[in-house]
Amino acid sequence: GAVVSQHPSWVICKSGTSVKIECRSLDFQATTMFWYRQFPKQSLMLMATSNEGSKATYEQGVEKDKFLINHASLTLSTLTVTSAHPEDSSFYICSAPNSGIVSYEQYFGPGTRLTVT
Amino acid sequence: AQSVTQLGSHVSVSEGALVLLRCNYSSSVPPYLFWYVQYPNQGLQLLLKYTSAATLVKGINGFEAEFKKSETSFHLTKPSAHMSDAAEYFCAVTPGRGADGLTFGKGTHLIIQP
């Protein structure tokens, strides 16, 4: 149990276009999901907290108009990279705690590799 | 606020030798601590977690870690390294019960020499 999926697993897009990444909790509900980005050979940096039914909370330095987050249901959060540029190329990973139990664990998706050409 | 420091961006050990990956944390509230492993081009896999119960935590694949409040440390160990342990290891901290995002250390690349 406690599986988180991401789609797509990798995507290549042209500069200036937008890309949507989905994060789904497959067997549990998640009122909160988290989005991280990871540059090559670097650590994960928290970008934003996605809240079901309300606005996302962005970390300092993350452009909310560029990285649009929508958490429309208890099992789905989406991250849209708008007007993507090469510097947005990165590995994007989502995670979610199980809202139904008292748990300290977050379950991570397999990640989405975005390459902007 | 919280932070994590992982000493040593690269650690190399011989197969069968002890693995020790260091993690020190800073937190203004009692922390919850985690160790994750990441293989190339993959997501994160949880090795073990400290959630204020036992200070010595056992995880998967023979790894364990000890929470030492006085030293603000949560070092990861494994008695005998295996070639399959070669990967990137991340220590992470969160102040909340899953309601807060994780703060990660910079990671330690573990190299296993035959």
PDB file of N, CA, C and O in Angstrom, chain A residues 4 7 11 15 17 28-29 36 46 50 54 56 59-60 73 82 93-95 104 107:
ATOM      1  N   VAL A   4       2.450   6.234  -4.448  1.00  0.00           N
ATOM      2  CA  VAL A   4       2.263   7.522  -5.116  1.00  0.00           C
ATOM      3  C   VAL A   4       2.817   7.403  -6.529  1.00  0.00           C
ATOM      4  O   VAL A   4       3.952   6.941  -6.712  1.00  0.00           O
ATOM      5  N   HIS A   7       2.969  11.246 -13.338  1.00  0.00           N
ATOM      6  CA  HIS A   7       2.872  11.128 -14.779  1.00  0.00           C
ATOM      7  C   HIS A   7       3.070  12.494 -15.410  1.00  0.00           C
ATOM      8  O   HIS A   7       2.483  13.478 -14.940  1.00  0.00           O
ATOM      9  N   VAL A  11       9.571  14.109 -19.651  1.00  0.00           N
ATOM     10  CA  VAL A  11       8.954  14.936 -20.683  1.00  0.00           C
ATOM     11  C   VAL A  11       9.996  15.911 -21.225  1.00  0.00           C
ATOM     12  O   VAL A  11      10.807  16.451 -20.468  1.00  0.00           O
ATOM     13  N   SER A  15      11.114  25.503 -25.225  1.00  0.00           N
ATOM     14  CA  SER A  15      11.103  26.711 -24.425  1.00  0.00           C
ATOM     15  C   SER A  15       9.879  27.559 -24.740  1.00  0.00           C
ATOM     16  O   SER A  15       9.525  27.740 -25.907  1.00  0.00           O
ATOM     17  N   THR A  17       6.771  26.805 -23.782  1.00  0.00           N
ATOM     18  CA  THR A  17       5.550  26.009 -23.634  1.00  0.00           C
ATOM     19  C   THR A  17       5.318  25.664 -22.171  1.00  0.00           C
ATOM     20  O   THR A  17       6.176  25.879 -21.315  1.00  0.00           O
ATOM     21  N   PHE A  28      -4.560   5.738  -0.988  1.00  0.00           N
ATOM     22  CA  PHE A  28      -4.873   6.487   0.226  1.00  0.00           C
ATOM     23  C   PHE A  28      -5.231   7.915  -0.160  1.00  0.00           C
ATOM     24  O   PHE A  28      -4.968   8.365  -1.275  1.00  0.00           O
ATOM     25  N   GLN A  29      -5.832   8.600   0.775  1.00  0.00           N
ATOM     26  CA  GLN A  29      -6.202   9.986   0.536  1.00  0.00           C
ATOM     27  C   GLN A  29      -5.148  10.921   1.104  1.00  0.00           C
ATOM     28  O   GLN A  29      -4.582  10.664   2.166  1.00  0.00           O
ATOM     29  N   TYR A  36       8.758  18.794  -4.783  1.00  0.00           N
ATOM     30  CA  TYR A  36      10.183  19.071  -4.652  1.00  0.00           C
ATOM     31  C   TYR A  36      10.798  19.126  -6.049  1.00  0.00           C
ATOM     32  O   TYR A  36      10.296  18.534  -6.992  1.00  0.00           O
ATOM     33  N   LEU A  46      12.274  21.634  -1.277  1.00  0.00           N
ATOM     34  CA  LEU A  46      10.824  21.780  -1.221  1.00  0.00           C
ATOM     35  C   LEU A  46      10.419  23.033  -1.985  1.00  0.00           C
ATOM     36  O   LEU A  46      10.936  24.116  -1.732  1.00  0.00           O
ATOM     37  N   SER A  50       0.935  21.534  -1.455  1.00  0.00           N
ATOM     38  CA  SER A  50      -0.335  21.520  -2.164  1.00  0.00           C
ATOM     39  C   SER A  50      -1.444  21.111  -1.201  1.00  0.00           C
ATOM     40  O   SER A  50      -1.342  20.074  -0.550  1.00  0.00           O
ATOM     41  N   SER A  54      -7.741  24.256  -1.469  1.00  0.00           N
ATOM     42  CA  SER A  54      -7.290  25.616  -1.150  1.00  0.00           C
ATOM     43  C   SER A  54      -5.994  25.919  -1.891  1.00  0.00           C
ATOM     44  O   SER A  54      -5.448  25.057  -2.584  1.00  0.00           O
ATOM     45  N   ALA A  56      -2.145  26.666  -2.831  1.00  0.00           N
ATOM     46  CA  ALA A  56      -0.877  26.074  -2.440  1.00  0.00           C
ATOM     47  C   ALA A  56      -0.036  27.098  -1.677  1.00  0.00           C
ATOM     48  O   ALA A  56      -0.207  28.306  -1.818  1.00  0.00           O
ATOM     49  N   GLU A  59       7.338  27.949  -1.155  1.00  0.00           N
ATOM     50  CA  GLU A  59       8.541  28.270  -0.393  1.00  0.00           C
ATOM     51  C   GLU A  59       9.134  29.571  -0.935  1.00  0.00           C
ATOM     52  O   GLU A  59       8.896  29.980  -2.079  1.00  0.00           O
ATOM     53  N   GLN A  60       9.912  30.189  -0.096  1.00  0.00           N
ATOM     54  CA  GLN A  60      10.528  31.453  -0.482  1.00  0.00           C
ATOM     55  C   GLN A  60      11.390  31.263  -1.718  1.00  0.00           C
ATOM     56  O   GLN A  60      12.171  30.305  -1.815  1.00  0.00           O
ATOM     57  N   SER A  73      -8.529  17.124  -5.918  1.00  0.00           N
ATOM     58  CA  SER A  73      -9.186  16.019  -5.235  1.00  0.00           C
ATOM     59  C   SER A  73      -8.264  15.472  -4.160  1.00  0.00           C
ATOM     60  O   SER A  73      -7.120  15.898  -4.041  1.00  0.00           O
ATOM     61  N   THR A  82       4.747  26.780 -16.265  1.00  0.00           N
ATOM     62  CA  THR A  82       4.299  27.662 -17.343  1.00  0.00           C
ATOM     63  C   THR A  82       5.484  28.351 -18.005  1.00  0.00           C
ATOM     64  O   THR A  82       6.483  28.659 -17.340  1.00  0.00           O
ATOM     65  N   ILE A  93       9.735  15.865  -7.990  1.00  0.00           N
ATOM     66  CA  ILE A  93       9.251  14.739  -7.192  1.00  0.00           C
ATOM     67  C   ILE A  93       8.142  15.215  -6.263  1.00  0.00           C
ATOM     68  O   ILE A  93       8.263  16.283  -5.650  1.00  0.00           O
ATOM     69  N   CYS A  94       7.091  14.430  -6.168  1.00  0.00           N
ATOM     70  CA  CYS A  94       6.028  14.771  -5.229  1.00  0.00           C
ATOM     71  C   CYS A  94       6.004  13.760  -4.092  1.00  0.00           C
ATOM     72  O   CYS A  94       6.538  12.651  -4.219  1.00  0.00           O
ATOM     73  N   SER A  95       5.420  14.157  -2.992  1.00  0.00           N
ATOM     74  CA  SER A  95       5.247  13.238  -1.867  1.00  0.00           C
ATOM     75  C   SER A  95       3.927  13.546  -1.174  1.00  0.00           C
ATOM     76  O   SER A  95       3.370  14.640  -1.336  1.00  0.00           O
ATOM     77  N   TYR A 104       4.017   9.635  10.473  1.00  0.00           N
ATOM     78  CA  TYR A 104       5.059  10.623  10.262  1.00  0.00           C
ATOM     79  C   TYR A 104       5.726  10.437   8.905  1.00  0.00           C
ATOM     80  O   TYR A 104       6.652  11.131   8.569  1.00  0.00           O
ATOM     81  N   TYR A 107       5.128   9.498   1.489  1.00  0.00           N
ATOM     82  CA  TYR A 107       5.349   8.543   0.418  1.00  0.00           C
ATOM     83  C   TYR A 107       5.703   9.312  -0.848  1.00  0.00           C
ATOM     84  O   TYR A 107       4.997  10.245  -1.234  1.00  0.00           O
TER      85      TYR A 107
END
